[in-house]
PDB file of C-alpha atoms in Angstrom:
ATOM      1  CA  MET S 113      -5.707 -66.781   5.556  1.00  0.00           C
ATOM      2  CA  LEU S 114      -2.232 -68.399   7.419  1.00  0.00           C
ATOM      3  CA  ALA S 115      -0.526 -70.958   6.193  1.00  0.00           C
ATOM      4  CA  GLY S 116      -0.797 -74.070   8.779  1.00  0.00           C
ATOM      5  CA  CYS S 117       1.715 -73.076  11.898  1.00  0.00           C
ATOM      6  CA  GLY S 118       3.441 -70.686   9.419  1.00  0.00           C
ATOM      7  CA  ASP S 119       3.454 -67.004  10.084  1.00  0.00           C
ATOM      8  CA  GLU S 120       3.564 -65.519   6.580  1.00  0.00           C
ATOM      9  CA  PRO S 121      -0.431 -64.498   5.208  1.00  0.00           C
ATOM     10  CA  VAL S 122      -1.585 -67.368   1.613  1.00  0.00           C
ATOM     11  CA  PRO S 123      -3.160 -63.566  -0.296  1.00  0.00           C
ATOM     12  CA  ASP S 124      -6.717 -64.525  -0.969  1.00  0.00           C
ATOM     13  CA  PRO S 125      -6.567 -66.385  -4.811  1.00  0.00           C
ATOM     14  CA  GLY S 126      -9.985 -65.207  -5.949  1.00  0.00           C
ATOM     15  CA  PRO S 127     -12.136 -66.089  -8.015  1.00  0.00           C
ATOM     16  CA  PRO S 128     -10.848 -69.111 -10.382  1.00  0.00           C
ATOM     17  CA  ALA S 129      -8.315 -67.187 -13.762  1.00  0.00           C
ATOM     18  CA  ASP S 130     -10.615 -67.891 -16.339  1.00  0.00           C
ATOM     19  CA  ARG S 131      -9.817 -70.331 -19.761  1.00  0.00           C
ATOM     20  CA  LEU S 132      -9.274 -68.368 -23.254  1.00  0.00           C
ATOM     21  CA  ARG S 133      -7.859 -68.970 -26.120  1.00  0.00           C
ATOM     22  CA  VAL S 134      -6.659 -66.226 -29.118  1.00  0.00           C
ATOM     23  CA  GLU S 135      -8.346 -66.251 -31.769  1.00  0.00           C
ATOM     24  CA  ILE S 136      -7.081 -65.793 -35.784  1.00  0.00           C
ATOM     25  CA  VAL S 137      -8.633 -62.383 -37.097  1.00  0.00           C
ATOM     26  CA  ALA S 138      -4.898 -61.588 -39.920  1.00  0.00           C
ATOM     27  CA  THR S 139      -1.287 -62.577 -41.065  1.00  0.00           C
ATOM     28  CA  ARG S 140       0.931 -60.124 -41.702  1.00  0.00           C
ATOM     29  CA  PRO S 141       4.212 -60.679 -42.611  1.00  0.00           C
ATOM     30  CA  HIS S 142       7.765 -60.941 -39.592  1.00  0.00           C
ATOM     31  CA  ASP S 143      10.786 -61.157 -40.426  1.00  0.00           C
ATOM     32  CA  PRO S 144      12.550 -64.418 -39.524  1.00  0.00           C
ATOM     33  CA  GLU S 145      15.663 -63.132 -38.144  1.00  0.00           C
ATOM     34  CA  ALA S 146      14.320 -61.043 -35.861  1.00  0.00           C
ATOM     35  CA  PHE S 147      14.606 -62.441 -32.179  1.00  0.00           C
ATOM     36  CA  THR S 148      12.106 -60.914 -30.744  1.00  0.00           C
ATOM     37  CA  GLN S 149      11.983 -59.330 -27.084  1.00  0.00           C
ATOM     38  CA  GLY S 150       9.518 -56.946 -27.046  1.00  0.00           C
ATOM     39  CA  LEU S 151       6.357 -55.101 -29.370  1.00  0.00           C
ATOM     40  CA  GLU S 152       5.142 -51.488 -29.135  1.00  0.00           C
ATOM     41  CA  ILE S 153       2.128 -49.632 -31.128  1.00  0.00           C
ATOM     42  CA  SER S 154       2.813 -46.366 -30.223  1.00  0.00           C
ATOM     43  CA  ASP S 155       1.445 -43.016 -32.865  1.00  0.00           C
ATOM     44  CA  GLY S 156       0.961 -45.376 -36.308  1.00  0.00           C
ATOM     45  CA  GLU S 157       3.440 -46.699 -35.805  1.00  0.00           C
ATOM     46  CA  LEU S 158       5.074 -50.523 -34.800  1.00  0.00           C
ATOM     47  CA  LEU S 159       8.036 -51.204 -32.563  1.00  0.00           C
ATOM     48  CA  GLU S 160      10.154 -54.294 -32.128  1.00  0.00           C
ATOM     49  CA  GLY S 161      13.090 -54.232 -30.033  1.00  0.00           C
ATOM     50  CA  THR S 162      15.218 -57.281 -30.763  1.00  0.00           C
ATOM     51  CA  GLY S 163      18.222 -59.756 -28.648  1.00  0.00           C
ATOM     52  CA  ARG S 164      21.267 -61.571 -29.297  1.00  0.00           C
ATOM     53  CA  SER S 165      25.435 -59.841 -28.645  1.00  0.00           C
ATOM     54  CA  GLY S 166      26.126 -57.562 -31.408  1.00  0.00           C
ATOM     55  CA  ARG S 167      23.312 -58.298 -33.361  1.00  0.00           C
ATOM     56  CA  SER S 168      19.833 -56.222 -30.917  1.00  0.00           C
ATOM     57  CA  TYR S 169      17.829 -53.560 -32.448  1.00  0.00           C
ATOM     58  CA  LEU S 170      15.717 -51.248 -32.073  1.00  0.00           C
ATOM     59  CA  SER S 171      13.274 -50.834 -35.282  1.00  0.00           C
ATOM     60  CA  ALA S 172       9.851 -48.351 -36.324  1.00  0.00           C
ATOM     61  CA  ARG S 173       7.675 -48.598 -38.914  1.00  0.00           C
ATOM     62  CA  ALA S 174       4.168 -48.127 -39.625  1.00  0.00           C
ATOM     63  CA  LEU S 175       1.368 -50.350 -38.421  1.00  0.00           C
ATOM     64  CA  ASP S 176      -1.132 -50.050 -41.333  1.00  0.00           C
ATOM     65  CA  THR S 177       2.451 -51.388 -44.901  1.00  0.00           C
ATOM     66  CA  GLY S 178       5.087 -52.622 -42.812  1.00  0.00           C
ATOM     67  CA  VAL S 179       7.620 -50.667 -44.537  1.00  0.00           C
ATOM     68  CA  GLU S 180      10.119 -49.585 -41.873  1.00  0.00           C
ATOM     69  CA  ARG S 181      11.467 -46.205 -40.950  1.00  0.00           C
ATOM     70  CA  THR S 182      14.214 -46.132 -38.934  1.00  0.00           C
ATOM     71  CA  ARG S 183      16.293 -49.031 -36.666  1.00  0.00           C
ATOM     72  CA  VAL S 184      19.079 -48.200 -34.693  1.00  0.00           C
ATOM     73  CA  PRO S 185      21.515 -50.844 -32.865  1.00  0.00           C
ATOM     74  CA  VAL S 186      21.799 -51.582 -29.774  1.00  0.00           C
ATOM     75  CA  PRO S 187      25.715 -51.513 -28.054  1.00  0.00           C
ATOM     76  CA  ASP S 188      27.976 -54.768 -29.736  1.00  0.00           C
ATOM     77  CA  ASP S 189      27.928 -56.013 -26.300  1.00  0.00           C
ATOM     78  CA  MET S 190      24.762 -55.001 -24.874  1.00  0.00           C
ATOM     79  CA  PHE S 191      21.611 -58.164 -25.226  1.00  0.00           C
ATOM     80  CA  GLY S 192      17.934 -56.206 -25.666  1.00  0.00           C
ATOM     81  CA  GLU S 193      15.528 -57.186 -24.026  1.00  0.00           C
ATOM     82  CA  GLY S 194      11.013 -55.649 -24.126  1.00  0.00           C
ATOM     83  CA  ILE S 195      10.470 -51.814 -24.633  1.00  0.00           C
ATOM     84  CA  THR S 196       8.088 -49.814 -23.968  1.00  0.00           C
ATOM     85  CA  VAL S 197       7.214 -45.277 -25.237  1.00  0.00           C
ATOM     86  CA  ALA S 198       6.594 -43.496 -21.926  1.00  0.00           C
ATOM     87  CA  GLY S 199       6.066 -39.939 -23.165  1.00  0.00           C
ATOM     88  CA  ASP S 200       8.370 -38.731 -25.635  1.00  0.00           C
ATOM     89  CA  THR S 201      11.140 -41.618 -24.219  1.00  0.00           C
ATOM     90  CA  VAL S 202      11.423 -44.931 -25.090  1.00  0.00           C
ATOM     91  CA  TRP S 203      12.553 -47.372 -22.610  1.00  0.00           C
ATOM     92  CA  GLN S 204      14.640 -50.076 -24.045  1.00  0.00           C
ATOM     93  CA  LEU S 205      15.904 -52.976 -21.455  1.00  0.00           C
ATOM     94  CA  THR S 206      18.909 -55.642 -21.325  1.00  0.00           C
ATOM     95  CA  TRP S 207      19.334 -58.637 -20.734  1.00  0.00           C
ATOM     96  CA  LYS S 208      21.941 -59.765 -18.299  1.00  0.00           C
ATOM     97  CA  ASP S 209      23.813 -56.099 -18.274  1.00  0.00           C
ATOM     98  CA  GLY S 210      21.705 -54.137 -16.084  1.00  0.00           C
ATOM     99  CA  VAL S 211      20.269 -50.944 -18.084  1.00  0.00           C
ATOM    100  CA  ALA S 212      18.056 -50.027 -19.207  1.00  0.00           C
ATOM    101  CA  ILE S 213      19.082 -47.362 -23.072  1.00  0.00           C
ATOM    102  CA  ALA S 214      16.325 -44.186 -22.717  1.00  0.00           C
ATOM    103  CA  ARG S 215      15.861 -43.612 -26.082  1.00  0.00           C
ATOM    104  CA  ASP S 216      13.954 -40.129 -28.724  1.00  0.00           C
ATOM    105  CA  ARG S 217      10.611 -41.755 -29.011  1.00  0.00           C
ATOM    106  CA  ASP S 218      10.806 -40.283 -32.548  1.00  0.00           C
ATOM    107  CA  THR S 219      14.627 -40.736 -33.756  1.00  0.00           C
ATOM    108  CA  LEU S 220      15.504 -44.183 -31.245  1.00  0.00           C
ATOM    109  CA  THR S 221      18.562 -42.673 -30.498  1.00  0.00           C
ATOM    110  CA  PRO S 222      19.487 -42.708 -26.763  1.00  0.00           C
ATOM    111  CA  ARG S 223      19.397 -39.839 -24.611  1.00  0.00           C
ATOM    112  CA  ASP S 224      20.335 -41.616 -21.574  1.00  0.00           C
ATOM    113  CA  HIS S 225      20.621 -45.232 -19.891  1.00  0.00           C
ATOM    114  CA  VAL S 226      20.082 -45.837 -16.469  1.00  0.00           C
ATOM    115  CA  GLU S 227      21.759 -49.233 -14.533  1.00  0.00           C
ATOM    116  CA  TYR S 228      19.526 -51.893 -12.533  1.00  0.00           C
ATOM    117  CA  ASP S 229      19.388 -54.684 -10.425  1.00  0.00           C
ATOM    118  CA  GLY S 230      19.008 -58.100 -11.736  1.00  0.00           C
ATOM    119  CA  GLN S 231      17.893 -59.232 -15.082  1.00  0.00           C
ATOM    120  CA  GLY S 232      15.582 -57.127 -17.959  1.00  0.00           C
ATOM    121  CA  TRP S 233      13.209 -58.761 -19.917  1.00  0.00           C
ATOM    122  CA  GLY S 234       9.799 -57.361 -20.285  1.00  0.00           C
ATOM    123  CA  VAL S 235       7.781 -52.971 -19.597  1.00  0.00           C
ATOM    124  CA  CYS S 236       5.173 -51.762 -19.660  1.00  0.00           C
ATOM    125  CA  ALA S 237       4.055 -48.225 -19.552  1.00  0.00           C
ATOM    126  CA  ALA S 238       0.493 -48.720 -18.005  1.00  0.00           C
ATOM    127  CA  GLY S 239      -0.169 -44.070 -16.731  1.00  0.00           C
ATOM    128  CA  ASP S 240       2.063 -43.418 -14.110  1.00  0.00           C
ATOM    129  CA  ARG S 241       4.722 -46.380 -14.018  1.00  0.00           C
ATOM    130  CA  LEU S 242       6.012 -48.090 -16.338  1.00  0.00           C
ATOM    131  CA  VAL S 243       5.496 -52.736 -15.116  1.00  0.00           C
ATOM    132  CA  MET S 244       9.117 -54.524 -15.783  1.00  0.00           C
ATOM    133  CA  SER S 245       9.099 -58.194 -15.572  1.00  0.00           C
ATOM    134  CA  ASP S 246      13.010 -60.588 -14.788  1.00  0.00           C
ATOM    135  CA  GLY S 247      12.110 -63.983 -15.861  1.00  0.00           C
ATOM    136  CA  SER S 248      10.731 -64.683 -12.137  1.00  0.00           C
ATOM    137  CA  SER S 249       6.946 -64.071 -10.897  1.00  0.00           C
ATOM    138  CA  THR S 250       8.029 -60.691  -9.541  1.00  0.00           C
ATOM    139  CA  LEU S 251       6.947 -57.267 -11.618  1.00  0.00           C
ATOM    140  CA  THR S 252       8.709 -54.334 -11.098  1.00  0.00           C
ATOM    141  CA  PHE S 253       6.962 -50.729 -10.527  1.00  0.00           C
ATOM    142  CA  ARG S 254       9.614 -48.553 -11.513  1.00  0.00           C
ATOM    143  CA  ASP S 255       8.976 -44.257 -12.314  1.00  0.00           C
ATOM    144  CA  PRO S 256       8.634 -43.652 -16.492  1.00  0.00           C
ATOM    145  CA  ALA S 257      11.252 -40.347 -16.065  1.00  0.00           C
ATOM    146  CA  THR S 258      13.684 -42.179 -13.476  1.00  0.00           C
ATOM    147  CA  PHE S 259      13.399 -45.916 -13.357  1.00  0.00           C
ATOM    148  CA  ASP S 260      13.631 -45.686  -9.768  1.00  0.00           C
ATOM    149  CA  VAL S 261      11.615 -48.540  -8.003  1.00  0.00           C
ATOM    150  CA  LEU S 262       8.104 -47.588  -7.057  1.00  0.00           C
ATOM    151  CA  GLY S 263       7.291 -50.907  -5.566  1.00  0.00           C
ATOM    152  CA  SER S 264       6.143 -54.850  -7.033  1.00  0.00           C
ATOM    153  CA  THR S 265       3.662 -57.571  -6.705  1.00  0.00           C
ATOM    154  CA  THR S 266       4.040 -60.754  -6.849  1.00  0.00           C
ATOM    155  CA  VAL S 267       1.728 -62.865  -9.441  1.00  0.00           C
ATOM    156  CA  ARG S 268      -0.344 -65.308  -8.711  1.00  0.00           C
ATOM    157  CA  VAL S 269      -2.044 -68.205 -11.143  1.00  0.00           C
ATOM    158  CA  ASP S 270      -4.867 -70.517  -8.878  1.00  0.00           C
ATOM    159  CA  GLY S 271      -2.737 -69.178  -5.663  1.00  0.00           C
ATOM    160  CA  ARG S 272       0.116 -70.134  -7.123  1.00  0.00           C
ATOM    161  CA  GLU S 273       3.063 -67.824  -8.111  1.00  0.00           C
ATOM    162  CA  ILE S 274       3.857 -68.120 -11.713  1.00  0.00           C
ATOM    163  CA  ASP S 275       7.354 -67.806 -12.914  1.00  0.00           C
ATOM    164  CA  ASN S 276       9.471 -66.905 -16.357  1.00  0.00           C
ATOM    165  CA  LEU S 277       6.784 -63.660 -16.843  1.00  0.00           C
ATOM    166  CA  ASN S 278       8.515 -61.911 -19.906  1.00  0.00           C
ATOM    167  CA  GLU S 279       7.588 -59.566 -22.671  1.00  0.00           C
ATOM    168  CA  LEU S 280       4.566 -57.309 -21.049  1.00  0.00           C
ATOM    169  CA  GLU S 281       1.659 -55.232 -22.541  1.00  0.00           C
ATOM    170  CA  CYS S 282       0.257 -52.260 -20.441  1.00  0.00           C
ATOM    171  CA  ALA S 283      -3.657 -52.916 -21.702  1.00  0.00           C
ATOM    172  CA  GLU S 284      -6.319 -50.473 -22.412  1.00  0.00           C
ATOM    173  CA  ASP S 285      -8.228 -51.801 -19.389  1.00  0.00           C
ATOM    174  CA  GLY S 286      -5.352 -51.632 -17.062  1.00  0.00           C
ATOM    175  CA  SER S 287      -5.089 -55.091 -16.795  1.00  0.00           C
ATOM    176  CA  VAL S 288      -1.061 -56.643 -17.899  1.00  0.00           C
ATOM    177  CA  TYR S 289      -0.182 -59.551 -20.150  1.00  0.00           C
ATOM    178  CA  ALA S 290       2.797 -61.886 -20.762  1.00  0.00           C
ATOM    179  CA  ASN S 291       4.548 -63.913 -22.277  1.00  0.00           C
ATOM    180  CA  VAL S 292       5.133 -67.139 -19.951  1.00  0.00           C
ATOM    181  CA  TRP S 293       8.325 -68.603 -21.462  1.00  0.00           C
ATOM    182  CA  GLN S 294       8.974 -71.388 -22.774  1.00  0.00           C
ATOM    183  CA  THR S 295       6.125 -71.864 -22.813  1.00  0.00           C
ATOM    184  CA  ASP S 296       2.845 -70.814 -26.177  1.00  0.00           C
ATOM    185  CA  ARG S 297       0.059 -69.625 -22.905  1.00  0.00           C
ATOM    186  CA  ILE S 298       0.539 -65.474 -22.601  1.00  0.00           C
ATOM    187  CA  VAL S 299      -1.057 -65.178 -18.723  1.00  0.00           C
ATOM    188  CA  ARG S 300      -3.847 -61.647 -18.061  1.00  0.00           C
ATOM    189  CA  ILE S 301      -2.625 -60.044 -14.856  1.00  0.00           C
ATOM    190  CA  ASP S 302      -4.528 -57.944 -12.459  1.00  0.00           C
ATOM    191  CA  PRO S 303      -1.428 -55.162 -11.724  1.00  0.00           C
ATOM    192  CA  GLY S 304      -2.652 -54.486  -7.837  1.00  0.00           C
ATOM    193  CA  SER S 305      -3.107 -57.903  -7.002  1.00  0.00           C
ATOM    194  CA  GLY S 306      -0.957 -59.941  -8.835  1.00  0.00           C
ATOM    195  CA  ARG S 307      -3.402 -62.412  -9.643  1.00  0.00           C
ATOM    196  CA  VAL S 308      -3.869 -64.115 -12.567  1.00  0.00           C
ATOM    197  CA  THR S 309      -6.690 -63.136 -14.145  1.00  0.00           C
ATOM    198  CA  ALA S 310      -7.349 -65.314 -17.797  1.00  0.00           C
ATOM    199  CA  THR S 311      -4.905 -68.956 -18.941  1.00  0.00           C
ATOM    200  CA  ILE S 312      -4.775 -67.683 -22.628  1.00  0.00           C
ATOM    201  CA  ASP S 313      -3.497 -70.745 -25.192  1.00  0.00           C
ATOM    202  CA  ALA S 314      -1.728 -69.994 -27.697  1.00  0.00           C
ATOM    203  CA  GLY S 315      -0.707 -73.173 -29.445  1.00  0.00           C
ATOM    204  CA  ALA S 316      -2.873 -72.142 -32.102  1.00  0.00           C
ATOM    205  CA  LEU S 317      -0.594 -69.849 -33.059  1.00  0.00           C
ATOM    206  CA  ARG S 318       2.121 -72.901 -33.780  1.00  0.00           C
ATOM    207  CA  ASP S 319      -0.817 -74.803 -35.209  1.00  0.00           C
ATOM    208  CA  ALA S 320      -0.839 -72.120 -38.420  1.00  0.00           C
ATOM    209  CA  LEU S 321       2.528 -71.601 -39.412  1.00  0.00           C
ATOM    210  CA  THR S 322       4.038 -74.729 -41.466  1.00  0.00           C
ATOM    211  CA  ASP S 323       6.385 -78.413 -40.262  1.00  0.00           C
ATOM    212  CA  GLU S 324       9.312 -76.268 -42.033  1.00  0.00           C
ATOM    213  CA  GLN S 325       8.546 -73.012 -40.755  1.00  0.00           C
ATOM    214  CA  ARG S 326       8.227 -74.690 -36.939  1.00  0.00           C
ATOM    215  CA  ALA S 327      11.361 -76.126 -37.426  1.00  0.00           C
ATOM    216  CA  GLU S 328      12.354 -73.355 -37.281  1.00  0.00           C
ATOM    217  CA  ILE S 329      11.461 -70.797 -35.172  1.00  0.00           C
ATOM    218  CA  ASP S 330      11.708 -70.157 -30.866  1.00  0.00           C
ATOM    219  CA  VAL S 331       9.486 -68.776 -28.136  1.00  0.00           C
ATOM    220  CA  LEU S 332       6.365 -67.045 -28.777  1.00  0.00           C
ATOM    221  CA  ASN S 333       7.126 -63.930 -27.347  1.00  0.00           C
ATOM    222  CA  GLY S 334       5.706 -60.311 -27.981  1.00  0.00           C
ATOM    223  CA  ILE S 335       1.968 -58.971 -27.541  1.00  0.00           C
ATOM    224  CA  ALA S 336       1.212 -55.267 -28.483  1.00  0.00           C
ATOM    225  CA  GLN S 337      -2.525 -54.057 -28.310  1.00  0.00           C
ATOM    226  CA  VAL S 338      -3.572 -52.942 -31.214  1.00  0.00           C
ATOM    227  CA  PRO S 339      -5.008 -48.910 -30.104  1.00  0.00           C
ATOM    228  CA  GLY S 340      -9.167 -48.781 -30.064  1.00  0.00           C
ATOM    229  CA  THR S 341      -9.742 -52.210 -29.667  1.00  0.00           C
ATOM    230  CA  ASP S 342     -10.236 -56.043 -28.231  1.00  0.00           C
ATOM    231  CA  ARG S 343      -7.249 -57.512 -30.745  1.00  0.00           C
ATOM    232  CA  PHE S 344      -3.755 -57.026 -29.897  1.00  0.00           C
ATOM    233  CA  LEU S 345      -0.476 -58.386 -32.846  1.00  0.00           C
ATOM    234  CA  VAL S 346       1.016 -61.332 -31.536  1.00  0.00           C
ATOM    235  CA  THR S 347       4.877 -63.215 -32.336  1.00  0.00           C
ATOM    236  CA  GLY S 348       8.103 -64.422 -31.660  1.00  0.00           C
ATOM    237  CA  LYS S 349      11.557 -64.888 -31.822  1.00  0.00           C
ATOM    238  CA  TYR S 350      12.419 -66.548 -35.445  1.00  0.00           C
ATOM    239  CA  TRP S 351       8.402 -66.451 -36.490  1.00  0.00           C
ATOM    240  CA  PRO S 352       6.983 -65.490 -40.492  1.00  0.00           C
ATOM    241  CA  THR S 353       4.343 -64.440 -39.390  1.00  0.00           C
ATOM    242  CA  MET S 354       2.261 -61.835 -37.385  1.00  0.00           C
ATOM    243  CA  PHE S 355      -0.828 -62.494 -35.664  1.00  0.00           C
ATOM    244  CA  GLU S 356      -3.495 -60.370 -35.541  1.00  0.00           C
ATOM    245  CA  VAL S 357      -5.821 -62.077 -33.093  1.00  0.00           C
ATOM    246  CA  ARG S 358      -8.069 -61.778 -30.442  1.00  0.00           C
ATOM    247  CA  PHE S 359      -8.111 -63.705 -26.454  1.00  0.00           C
ATOM    248  CA  VAL S 360     -12.079 -65.708 -27.060  1.00  0.00           C
ATOM    249  CA  PRO S 361     -13.733 -68.164 -23.898  1.00  0.00           C
TER     250      PRO S 361
END
């Protein structure tokens, strides 16, 4: 199908996106000083990357007890962003610094630095490729070993581009979940077509906090699937609580 008399094809929007909400299953404490940029569950540990220049770090803590095993800083002149695990490597993005840090999965110490164009927001690992967001409506696919660009897709909901895609989670069913910056929305994306298959209203998480807590927090950000389940851990920047949730009609 063509748009009017122009030459640009209009993608078939497909069926309307599902409308879902969060169901809170459990809660656990979260560091209210953490400017959360990325969450990842790997080998029984919860990895968390945070932002702010001079204050960014990557930590690993036991998923069941919350006890922190290690924490490593990001260079003071860099602003940490999303993280993901690919094999024995943890990739950590930086915001406007144009650098991805490749870290050892066990020690979290840097092994390499790779430069990229544009901004870094979120990243997740899906099989033989990484999926990266830059705050726009584009998802970029990258090689998990070299970080080279493999391709990209434009994300659309009901035929319209949706930007401000932030922290990402590559789910076990092949879909990609993304926080939408400055909103309490999460979207589920088919990375093959770029089509949003579901929009998720996560406003109930903010409602679950006290008035005092809501006055201190920043945006919703951070999502990680609990392996082998239909549950996800979700939190935000400076949030005192991490929520275990399901996405339900």
